[in-house]
Short mmCIF file of C-alpha atoms in Angstrom, two decimals:
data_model
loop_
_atom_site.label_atom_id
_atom_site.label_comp_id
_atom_site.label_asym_id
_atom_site.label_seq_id
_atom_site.Cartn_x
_atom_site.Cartn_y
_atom_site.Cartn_z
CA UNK D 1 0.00 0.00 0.00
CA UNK D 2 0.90 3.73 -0.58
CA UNK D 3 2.53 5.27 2.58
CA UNK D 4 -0.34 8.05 3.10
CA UNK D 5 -1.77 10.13 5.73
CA UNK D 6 -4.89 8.23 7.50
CA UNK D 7 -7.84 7.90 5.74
CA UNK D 8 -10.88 9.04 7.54
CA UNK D 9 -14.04 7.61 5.81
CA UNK D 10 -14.60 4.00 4.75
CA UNK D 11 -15.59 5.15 1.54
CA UNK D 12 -12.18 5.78 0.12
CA UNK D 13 -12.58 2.31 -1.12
CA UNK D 14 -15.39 3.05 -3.09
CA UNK D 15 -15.12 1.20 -6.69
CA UNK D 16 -14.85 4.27 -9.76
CA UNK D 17 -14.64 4.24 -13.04
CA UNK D 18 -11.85 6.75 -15.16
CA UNK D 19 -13.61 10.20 -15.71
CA UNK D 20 -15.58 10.44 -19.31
CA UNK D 21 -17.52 7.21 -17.89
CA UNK D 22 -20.68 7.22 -15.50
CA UNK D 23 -20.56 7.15 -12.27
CA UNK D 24 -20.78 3.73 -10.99
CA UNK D 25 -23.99 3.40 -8.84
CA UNK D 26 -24.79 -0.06 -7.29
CA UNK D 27 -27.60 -1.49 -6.37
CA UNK D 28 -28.37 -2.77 -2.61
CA UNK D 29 -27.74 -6.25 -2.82
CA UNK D 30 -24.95 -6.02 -4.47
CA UNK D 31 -22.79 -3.27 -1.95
CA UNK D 32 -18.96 -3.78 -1.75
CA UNK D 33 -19.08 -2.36 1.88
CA UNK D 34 -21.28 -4.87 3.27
CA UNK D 35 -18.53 -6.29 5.55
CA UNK D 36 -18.84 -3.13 7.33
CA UNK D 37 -22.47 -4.70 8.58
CA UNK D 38 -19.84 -7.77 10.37
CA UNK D 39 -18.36 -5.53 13.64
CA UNK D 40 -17.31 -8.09 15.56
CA UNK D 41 -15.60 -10.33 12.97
CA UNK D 42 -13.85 -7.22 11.33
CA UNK D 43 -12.56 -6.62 14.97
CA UNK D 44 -10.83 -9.78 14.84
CA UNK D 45 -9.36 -9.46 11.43
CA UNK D 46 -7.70 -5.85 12.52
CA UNK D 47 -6.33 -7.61 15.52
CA UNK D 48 -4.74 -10.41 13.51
CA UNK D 49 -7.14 -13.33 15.28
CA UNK D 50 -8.45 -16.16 12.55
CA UNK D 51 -11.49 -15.91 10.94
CA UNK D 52 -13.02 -18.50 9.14
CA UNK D 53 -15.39 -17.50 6.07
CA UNK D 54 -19.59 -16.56 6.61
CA UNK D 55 -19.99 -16.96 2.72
CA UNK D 56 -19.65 -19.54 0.15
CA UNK D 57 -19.60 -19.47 -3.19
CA UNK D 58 -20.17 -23.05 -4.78
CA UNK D 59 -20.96 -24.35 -8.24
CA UNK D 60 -21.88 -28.01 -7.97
CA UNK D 61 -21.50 -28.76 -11.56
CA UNK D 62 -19.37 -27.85 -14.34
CA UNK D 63 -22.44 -28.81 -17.48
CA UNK D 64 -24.59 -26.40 -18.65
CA UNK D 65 -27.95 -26.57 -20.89
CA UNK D 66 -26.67 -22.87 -22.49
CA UNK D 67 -23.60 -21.75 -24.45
CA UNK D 68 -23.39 -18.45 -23.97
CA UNK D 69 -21.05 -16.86 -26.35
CA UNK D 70 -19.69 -14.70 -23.90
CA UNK D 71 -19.04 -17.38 -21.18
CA UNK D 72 -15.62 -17.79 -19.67
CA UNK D 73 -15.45 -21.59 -19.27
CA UNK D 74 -16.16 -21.49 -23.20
CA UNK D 75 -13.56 -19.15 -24.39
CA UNK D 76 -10.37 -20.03 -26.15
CA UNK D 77 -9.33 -16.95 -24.44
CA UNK D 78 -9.37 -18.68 -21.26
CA UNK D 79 -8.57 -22.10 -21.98
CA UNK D 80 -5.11 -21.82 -20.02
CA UNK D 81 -6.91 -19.63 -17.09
CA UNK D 82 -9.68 -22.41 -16.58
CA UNK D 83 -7.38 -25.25 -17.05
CA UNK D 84 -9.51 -27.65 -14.30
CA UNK D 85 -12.59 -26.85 -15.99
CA UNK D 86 -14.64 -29.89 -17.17
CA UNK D 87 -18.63 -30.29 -17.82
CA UNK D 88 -17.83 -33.46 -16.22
CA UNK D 89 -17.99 -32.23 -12.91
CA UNK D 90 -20.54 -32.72 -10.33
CA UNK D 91 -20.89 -32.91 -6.38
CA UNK D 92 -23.23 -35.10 -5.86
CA UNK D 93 -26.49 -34.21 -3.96
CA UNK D 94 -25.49 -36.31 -0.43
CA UNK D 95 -21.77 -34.68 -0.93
CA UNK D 96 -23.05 -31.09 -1.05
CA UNK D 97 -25.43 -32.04 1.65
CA UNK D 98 -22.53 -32.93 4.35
CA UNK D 99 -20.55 -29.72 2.38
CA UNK D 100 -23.13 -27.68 3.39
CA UNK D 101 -23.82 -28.96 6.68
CA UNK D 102 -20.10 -28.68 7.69
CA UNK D 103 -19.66 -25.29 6.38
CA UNK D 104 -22.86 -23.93 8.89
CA UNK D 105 -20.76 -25.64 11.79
CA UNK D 106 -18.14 -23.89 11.38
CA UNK D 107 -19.43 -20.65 11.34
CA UNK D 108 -21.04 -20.39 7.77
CA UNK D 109 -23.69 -17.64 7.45
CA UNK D 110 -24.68 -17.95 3.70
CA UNK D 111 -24.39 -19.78 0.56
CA UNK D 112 -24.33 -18.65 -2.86
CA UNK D 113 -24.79 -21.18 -5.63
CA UNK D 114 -23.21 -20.39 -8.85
CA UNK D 115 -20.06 -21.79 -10.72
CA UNK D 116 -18.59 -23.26 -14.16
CA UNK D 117 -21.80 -24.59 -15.00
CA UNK D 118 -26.08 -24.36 -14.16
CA UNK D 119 -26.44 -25.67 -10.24
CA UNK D 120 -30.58 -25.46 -11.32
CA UNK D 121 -30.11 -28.62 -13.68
CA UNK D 122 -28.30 -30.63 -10.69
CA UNK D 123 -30.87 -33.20 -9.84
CA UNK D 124 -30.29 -33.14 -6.36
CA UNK D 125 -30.75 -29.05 -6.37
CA UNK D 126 -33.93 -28.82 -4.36
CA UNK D 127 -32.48 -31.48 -2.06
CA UNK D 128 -29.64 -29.61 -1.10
CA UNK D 129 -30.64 -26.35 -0.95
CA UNK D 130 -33.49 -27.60 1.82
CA UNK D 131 -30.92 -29.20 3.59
CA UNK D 132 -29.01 -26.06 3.76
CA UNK D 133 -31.83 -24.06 4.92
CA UNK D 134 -32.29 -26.37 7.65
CA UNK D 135 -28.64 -26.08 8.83
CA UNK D 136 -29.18 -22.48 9.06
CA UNK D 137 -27.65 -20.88 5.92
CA UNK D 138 -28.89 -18.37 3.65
CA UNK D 139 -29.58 -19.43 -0.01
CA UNK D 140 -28.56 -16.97 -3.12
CA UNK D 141 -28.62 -17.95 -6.79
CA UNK D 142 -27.03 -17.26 -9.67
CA UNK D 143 -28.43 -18.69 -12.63
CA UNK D 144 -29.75 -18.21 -16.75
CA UNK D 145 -33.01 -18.94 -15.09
CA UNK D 146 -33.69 -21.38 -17.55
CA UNK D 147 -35.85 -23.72 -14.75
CA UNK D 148 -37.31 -21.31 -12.40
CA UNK D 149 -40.94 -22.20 -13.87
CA UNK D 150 -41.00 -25.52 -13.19
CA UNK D 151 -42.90 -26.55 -10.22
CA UNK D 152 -40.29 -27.79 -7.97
CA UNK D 153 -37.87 -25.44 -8.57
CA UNK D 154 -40.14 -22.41 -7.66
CA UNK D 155 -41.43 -24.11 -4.60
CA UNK D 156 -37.84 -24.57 -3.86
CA UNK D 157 -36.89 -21.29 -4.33
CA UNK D 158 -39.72 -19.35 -2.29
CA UNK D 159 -38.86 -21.25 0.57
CA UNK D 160 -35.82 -21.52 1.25
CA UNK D 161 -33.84 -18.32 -1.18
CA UNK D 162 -32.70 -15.45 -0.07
CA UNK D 163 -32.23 -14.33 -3.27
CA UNK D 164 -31.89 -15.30 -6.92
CA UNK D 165 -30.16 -13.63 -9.74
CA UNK D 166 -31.13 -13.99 -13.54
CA UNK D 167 -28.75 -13.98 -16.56
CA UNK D 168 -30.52 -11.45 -19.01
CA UNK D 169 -28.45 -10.37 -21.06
CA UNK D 170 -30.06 -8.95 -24.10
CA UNK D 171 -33.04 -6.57 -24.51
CA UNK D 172 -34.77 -9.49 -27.26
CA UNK D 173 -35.83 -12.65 -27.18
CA UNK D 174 -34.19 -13.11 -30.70
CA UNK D 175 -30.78 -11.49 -29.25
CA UNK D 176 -31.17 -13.80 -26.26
CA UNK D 177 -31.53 -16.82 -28.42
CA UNK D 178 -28.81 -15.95 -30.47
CA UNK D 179 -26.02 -15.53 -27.59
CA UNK D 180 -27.49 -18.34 -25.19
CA UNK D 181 -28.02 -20.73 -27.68
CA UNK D 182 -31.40 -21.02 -25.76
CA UNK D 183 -33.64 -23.60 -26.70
CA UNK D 184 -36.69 -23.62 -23.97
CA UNK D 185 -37.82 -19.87 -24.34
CA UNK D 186 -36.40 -18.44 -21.30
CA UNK D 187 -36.52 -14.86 -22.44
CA UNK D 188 -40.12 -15.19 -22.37
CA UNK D 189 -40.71 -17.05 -19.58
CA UNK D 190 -39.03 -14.23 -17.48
CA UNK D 191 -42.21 -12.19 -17.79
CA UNK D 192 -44.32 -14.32 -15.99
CA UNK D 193 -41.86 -15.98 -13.50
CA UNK D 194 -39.89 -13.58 -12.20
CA UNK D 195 -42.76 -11.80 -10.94
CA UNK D 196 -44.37 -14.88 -9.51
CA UNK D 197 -41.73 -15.79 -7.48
CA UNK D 198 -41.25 -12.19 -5.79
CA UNK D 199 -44.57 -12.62 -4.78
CA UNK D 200 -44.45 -16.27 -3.09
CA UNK D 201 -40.94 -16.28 -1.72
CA UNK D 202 -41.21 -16.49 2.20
CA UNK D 203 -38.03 -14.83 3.13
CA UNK D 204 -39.00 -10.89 3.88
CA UNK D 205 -35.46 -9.91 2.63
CA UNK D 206 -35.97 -11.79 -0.80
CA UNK D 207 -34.85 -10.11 -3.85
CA UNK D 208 -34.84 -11.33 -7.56
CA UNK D 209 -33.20 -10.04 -10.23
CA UNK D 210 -31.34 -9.70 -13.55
CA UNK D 211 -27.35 -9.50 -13.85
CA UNK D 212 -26.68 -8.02 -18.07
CA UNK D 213 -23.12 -8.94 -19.43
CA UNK D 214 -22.48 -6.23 -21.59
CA UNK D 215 -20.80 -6.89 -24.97
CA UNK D 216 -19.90 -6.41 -28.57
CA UNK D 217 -23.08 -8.20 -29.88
CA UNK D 218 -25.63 -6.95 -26.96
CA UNK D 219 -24.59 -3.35 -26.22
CA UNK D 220 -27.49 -1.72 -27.96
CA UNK D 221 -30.16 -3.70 -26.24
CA UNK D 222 -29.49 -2.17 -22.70
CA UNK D 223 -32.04 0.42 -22.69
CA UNK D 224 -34.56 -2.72 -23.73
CA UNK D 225 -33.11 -5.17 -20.89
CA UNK D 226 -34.22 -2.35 -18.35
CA UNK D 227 -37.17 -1.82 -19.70
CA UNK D 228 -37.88 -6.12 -19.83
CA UNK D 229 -36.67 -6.04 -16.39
CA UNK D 230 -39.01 -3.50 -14.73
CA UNK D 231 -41.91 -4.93 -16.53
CA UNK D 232 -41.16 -8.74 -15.37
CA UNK D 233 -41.18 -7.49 -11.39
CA UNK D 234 -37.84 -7.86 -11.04
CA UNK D 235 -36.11 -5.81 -8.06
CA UNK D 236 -32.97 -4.94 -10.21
CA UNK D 237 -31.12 -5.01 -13.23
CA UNK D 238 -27.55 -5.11 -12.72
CA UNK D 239 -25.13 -4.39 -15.51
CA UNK D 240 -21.85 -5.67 -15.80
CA UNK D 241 -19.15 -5.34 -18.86
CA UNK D 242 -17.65 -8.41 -20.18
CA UNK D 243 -14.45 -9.53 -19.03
CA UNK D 244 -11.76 -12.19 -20.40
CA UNK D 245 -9.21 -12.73 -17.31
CA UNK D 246 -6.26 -12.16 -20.46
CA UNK D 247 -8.15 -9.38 -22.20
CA UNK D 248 -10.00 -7.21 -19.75
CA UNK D 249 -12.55 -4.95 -21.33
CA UNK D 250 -10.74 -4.66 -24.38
CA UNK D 251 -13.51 -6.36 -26.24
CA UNK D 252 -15.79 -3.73 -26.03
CA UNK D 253 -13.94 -0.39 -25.07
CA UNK D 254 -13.78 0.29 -29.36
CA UNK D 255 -17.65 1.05 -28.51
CA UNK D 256 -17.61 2.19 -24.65
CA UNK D 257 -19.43 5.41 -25.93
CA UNK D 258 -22.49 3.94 -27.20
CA UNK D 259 -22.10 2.23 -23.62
CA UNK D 260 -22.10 5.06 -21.84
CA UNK D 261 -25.02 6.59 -23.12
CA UNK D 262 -27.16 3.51 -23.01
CA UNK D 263 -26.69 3.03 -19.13
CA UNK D 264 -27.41 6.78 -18.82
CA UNK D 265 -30.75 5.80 -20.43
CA UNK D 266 -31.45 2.68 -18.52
CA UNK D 267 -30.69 4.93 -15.11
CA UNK D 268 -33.63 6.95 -16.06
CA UNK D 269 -36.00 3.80 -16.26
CA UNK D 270 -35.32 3.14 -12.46
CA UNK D 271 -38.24 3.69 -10.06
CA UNK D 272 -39.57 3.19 -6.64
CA UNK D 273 -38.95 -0.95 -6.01
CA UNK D 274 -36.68 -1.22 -8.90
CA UNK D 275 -32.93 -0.40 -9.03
CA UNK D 276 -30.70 0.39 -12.36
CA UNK D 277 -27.22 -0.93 -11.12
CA UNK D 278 -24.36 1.26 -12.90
CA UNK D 279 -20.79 -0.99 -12.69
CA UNK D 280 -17.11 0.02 -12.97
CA UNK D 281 -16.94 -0.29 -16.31
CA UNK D 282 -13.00 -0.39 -16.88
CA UNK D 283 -10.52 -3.06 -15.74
CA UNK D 284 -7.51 -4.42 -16.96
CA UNK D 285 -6.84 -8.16 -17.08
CA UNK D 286 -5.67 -10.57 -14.15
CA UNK D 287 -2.92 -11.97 -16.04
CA UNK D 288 -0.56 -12.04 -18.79
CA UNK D 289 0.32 -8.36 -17.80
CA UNK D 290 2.79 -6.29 -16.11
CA UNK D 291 0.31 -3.43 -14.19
CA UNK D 292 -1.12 -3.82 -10.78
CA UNK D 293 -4.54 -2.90 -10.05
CA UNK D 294 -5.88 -1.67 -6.98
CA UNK D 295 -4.08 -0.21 -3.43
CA UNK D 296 -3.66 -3.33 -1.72
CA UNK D 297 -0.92 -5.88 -1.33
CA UNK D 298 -2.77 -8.75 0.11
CA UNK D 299 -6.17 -10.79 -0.69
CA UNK D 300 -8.23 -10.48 2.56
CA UNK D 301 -11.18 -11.11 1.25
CA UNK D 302 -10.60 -14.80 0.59
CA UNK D 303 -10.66 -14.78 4.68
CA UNK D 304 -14.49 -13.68 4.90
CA UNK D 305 -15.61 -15.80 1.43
CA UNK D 306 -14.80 -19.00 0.19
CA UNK D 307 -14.85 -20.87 -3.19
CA UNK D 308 -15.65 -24.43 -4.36
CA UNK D 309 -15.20 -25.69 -7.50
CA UNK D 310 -17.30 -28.62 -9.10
CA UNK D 311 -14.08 -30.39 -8.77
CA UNK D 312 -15.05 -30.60 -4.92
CA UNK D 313 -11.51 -28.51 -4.14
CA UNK D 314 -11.59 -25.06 -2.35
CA UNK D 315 -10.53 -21.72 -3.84
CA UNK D 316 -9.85 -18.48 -2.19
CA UNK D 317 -12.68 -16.63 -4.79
CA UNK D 318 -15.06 -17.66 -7.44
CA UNK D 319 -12.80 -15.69 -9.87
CA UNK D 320 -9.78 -18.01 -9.87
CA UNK D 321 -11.59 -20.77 -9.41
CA UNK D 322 -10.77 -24.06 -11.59
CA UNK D 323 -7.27 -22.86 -12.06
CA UNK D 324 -4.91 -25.21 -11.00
CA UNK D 325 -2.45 -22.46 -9.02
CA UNK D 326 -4.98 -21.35 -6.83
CA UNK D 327 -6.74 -24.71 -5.64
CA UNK D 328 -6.16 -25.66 -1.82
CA UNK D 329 -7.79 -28.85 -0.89
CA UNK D 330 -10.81 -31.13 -1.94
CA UNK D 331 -13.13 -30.29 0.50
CA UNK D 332 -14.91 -33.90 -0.73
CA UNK D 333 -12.58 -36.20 0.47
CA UNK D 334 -11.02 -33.97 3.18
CA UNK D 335 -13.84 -31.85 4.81
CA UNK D 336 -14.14 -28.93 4.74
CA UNK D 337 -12.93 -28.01 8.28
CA UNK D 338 -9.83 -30.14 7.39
CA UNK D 339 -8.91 -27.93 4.69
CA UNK D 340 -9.38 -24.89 6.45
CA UNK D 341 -8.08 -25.65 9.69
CA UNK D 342 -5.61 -28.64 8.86
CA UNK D 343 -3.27 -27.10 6.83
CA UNK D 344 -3.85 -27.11 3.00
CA UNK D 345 -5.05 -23.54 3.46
CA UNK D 346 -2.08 -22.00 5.79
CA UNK D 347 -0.12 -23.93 3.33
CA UNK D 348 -1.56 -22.48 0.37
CA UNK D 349 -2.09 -18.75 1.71
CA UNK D 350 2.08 -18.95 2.99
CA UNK D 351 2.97 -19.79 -0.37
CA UNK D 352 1.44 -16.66 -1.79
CA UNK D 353 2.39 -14.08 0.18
CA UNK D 354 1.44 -11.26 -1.92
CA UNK D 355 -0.63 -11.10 -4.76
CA UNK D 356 0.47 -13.23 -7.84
CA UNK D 357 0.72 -12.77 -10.95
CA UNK D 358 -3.31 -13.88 -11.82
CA UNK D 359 -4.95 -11.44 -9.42
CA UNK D 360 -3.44 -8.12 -11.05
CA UNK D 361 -6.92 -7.33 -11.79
CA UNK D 362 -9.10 -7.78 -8.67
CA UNK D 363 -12.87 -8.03 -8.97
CA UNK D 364 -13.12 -7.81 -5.40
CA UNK D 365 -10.98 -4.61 -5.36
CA UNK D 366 -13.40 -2.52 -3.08
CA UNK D 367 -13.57 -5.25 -0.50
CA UNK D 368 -9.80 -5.84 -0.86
CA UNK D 369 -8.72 -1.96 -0.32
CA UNK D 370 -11.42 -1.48 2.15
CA UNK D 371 -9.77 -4.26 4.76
CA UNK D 372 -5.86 -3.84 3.91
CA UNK D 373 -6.66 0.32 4.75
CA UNK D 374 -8.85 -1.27 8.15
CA UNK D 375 -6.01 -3.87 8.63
CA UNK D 376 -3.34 -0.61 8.58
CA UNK D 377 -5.24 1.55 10.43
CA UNK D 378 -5.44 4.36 8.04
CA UNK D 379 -9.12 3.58 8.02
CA UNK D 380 -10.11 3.43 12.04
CA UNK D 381 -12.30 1.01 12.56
CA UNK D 382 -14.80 2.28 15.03
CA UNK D 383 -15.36 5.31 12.89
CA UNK D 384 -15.36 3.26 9.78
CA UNK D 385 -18.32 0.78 11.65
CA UNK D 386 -20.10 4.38 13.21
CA UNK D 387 -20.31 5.77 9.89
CA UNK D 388 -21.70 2.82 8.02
CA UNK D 389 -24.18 2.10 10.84
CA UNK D 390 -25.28 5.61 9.94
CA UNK D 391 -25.37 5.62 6.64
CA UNK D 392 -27.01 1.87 6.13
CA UNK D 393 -28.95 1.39 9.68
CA UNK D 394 -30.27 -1.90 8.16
CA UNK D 395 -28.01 -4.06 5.63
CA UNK D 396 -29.40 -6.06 3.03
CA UNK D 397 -28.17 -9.41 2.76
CA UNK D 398 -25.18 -8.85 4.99
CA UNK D 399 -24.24 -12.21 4.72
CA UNK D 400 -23.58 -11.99 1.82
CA UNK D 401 -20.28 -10.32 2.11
#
């Protein structure tokens, strides 16, 4: 970190994009500051005592029934990134059961099910997500949303999700077809489903939504994704630019204009019960690069949120995941408290000391600056916590770090 004066407010760490872009504006659920809502665990982590993580991030298989062209795990841009990715991969429903179980014992808040692949097609999805509940943890989804209408996945989600985020991702249904390679008429399905299940789900905190991957091929359908959004029910649309961990946002900074003006339209479509999410819309690449990214020297937030692959192994984040340098232990065969605790992690976190050469470009940046600045004292805790408690009496999903 730069040697500077103290900072005095937590929101130094605020994620910005370079001037001539908008100004990022995030929607609620989706807050980098929400470890601020965690006091007494933050208090530990300034005073150097151990931690273990409140959220995990798990994908419990690697197949998918889309092929989204702008999808990582399908890229030949990534195929040396994701080198341990295989549609092969599964955990199988009584694995992520115990998984699950184990994680709530040792002090797991919340579980977010995402990943390589679509966890909705996993047979055993329902199964494990009311075991989960029952241990205690809160349930988020990511997913194309290409199942929520079918009976036992909606039940499943109203009772037991926190919340559940949709891939959108064009303004069309032809456009969505075309980039998905969709062949059961999501698109259209969102209208009625999305609003149904916003309307059944039991938790009082629930929140549905739509997460849009802009790029080359999509860009001019934003103003129509907002508009599809508001009109299905959803809470949010949440816009995000695409990113190759070699290339960055290279792929569509030739037409970051036409960008810019589009989310400036879809800002204006945002009312009372529905929120236009505004991203950073520049970052470099992780790897293959010489710059560093962000004002922090350490990864800190792999000590409040965890990773699991469909390989069964643990990763410090969902954005390394599946690559073969950052995988710590199978959490399968192991445990998961045997991982954590035993040694592959300490093992793993002394052998990267410092940031490698993958993580130049940190997607958890915010959360990353935020803790190294509360970690060095230039942002005080107490006034950092006293602040936020001001600001945000109430924080939505906080465990959801």
């Amino acid at each position: 970190m730069n040697d500077t004066a103290p900072v005095r407010s937590y929101e130094a760490a605020a994620p910005t994009s370079r001037p001539g872009l908008p100004v990022v504006s995030l929607d609620r659920a989706h807050s980098p500051q929400k470890v601020l809502a965690h006091g007494e665990l933050l208090r530990r982590f300034v005073e150097g005592g151990e931690i273990r993580p409140v959220h995990m991030r798990i994908g419990i298989m690697g197949a998918c029934n889309m092929r989204c062209a702008f999808c990582n795990f399908h890229s030949p841009a990534e195929e040396q990134f994701y080198d341990l990715f295989s549609f092969k991969d599964v955990i199988s429903t009584e694995n992520a059961i115990s998984l699950l179980r184990e994680f709530a014992a040792n002090e797991g808040r919340a579980v977010t099910f995402c990943g390589s692949g679509e966890c909705t097609i996993h047979p055993g999805y329902p199964a494990v997500c009311d075991a989960g509940h029952e241990a205690g943890l809160r349930i988020g989804l990511i997913t194309n949303g290409s199942r929520l209408g079918r009976p036992a996945m909606a039940e499943c989600v109203a009772s037991t999700h926190t919340w559940v985020r949709i891939g959108l991702n064009a303004g069309t249904e032809a456009t969505f077809a075309e980039i998905t390679r969709d062949r059961e008429h999501t698109f259209a399905s969102f209208l009625d489903n999305v609003g149904r299940l916003r309307q059944s789900a039991i938790d009082p905190d629930f929140r549905i939504g739509f997460n849009y991957v802009i790029t080359e091929r999509n860009h001019r359908e934003i103003v129509a994704a907002a508009r599809v959004a508001r009109e299905a029910g959803a809470h949010y649309v949440r816009f995000e630019p695409e990113f190759y961990s070699a290339l960055g946002h290279r792929t569509i900074e030739p037409v970051m204009d036409e960008i810019t003006a589009a989310l400036a339209g879809a800002a204006e479509l945002a009312a009372p019960g529905f929120e236009v999410s505004v991203p950073k819309l520049d970052r470099g690449p992780m790897d293959r690069v010489e710059a560093v990214e962000g004002d922090f020297e350490r990864c800190h937030y792999s000590r409040f949120v965890t990773a699991v692959g469909a390989d069964g192994h643990l990763y410090p984040c969902p954005q390394v995941h599946l690559n073969s340098r950052y995988r710590i232990g199978n959490v399968i065969e192991d445990g998961y408290a045997g991982v954590l605790d035993g040694g592959p992690r300490a093992e793993w976190e002394a052998s990267n000391p410092l940031r490698t050469d993958l993580c130049k470009s940190c997607f958890y940046r915010p959360q990353n600056e935020l803790l190294e600045l509360l970690r060095g004292g230039q942002v005080k805790l107490d006034d950092a916590l006293g602040a936020y408690a001001l600001e945000v009496p109430s924080t939505l999903h906080a465990d959801f770090v």
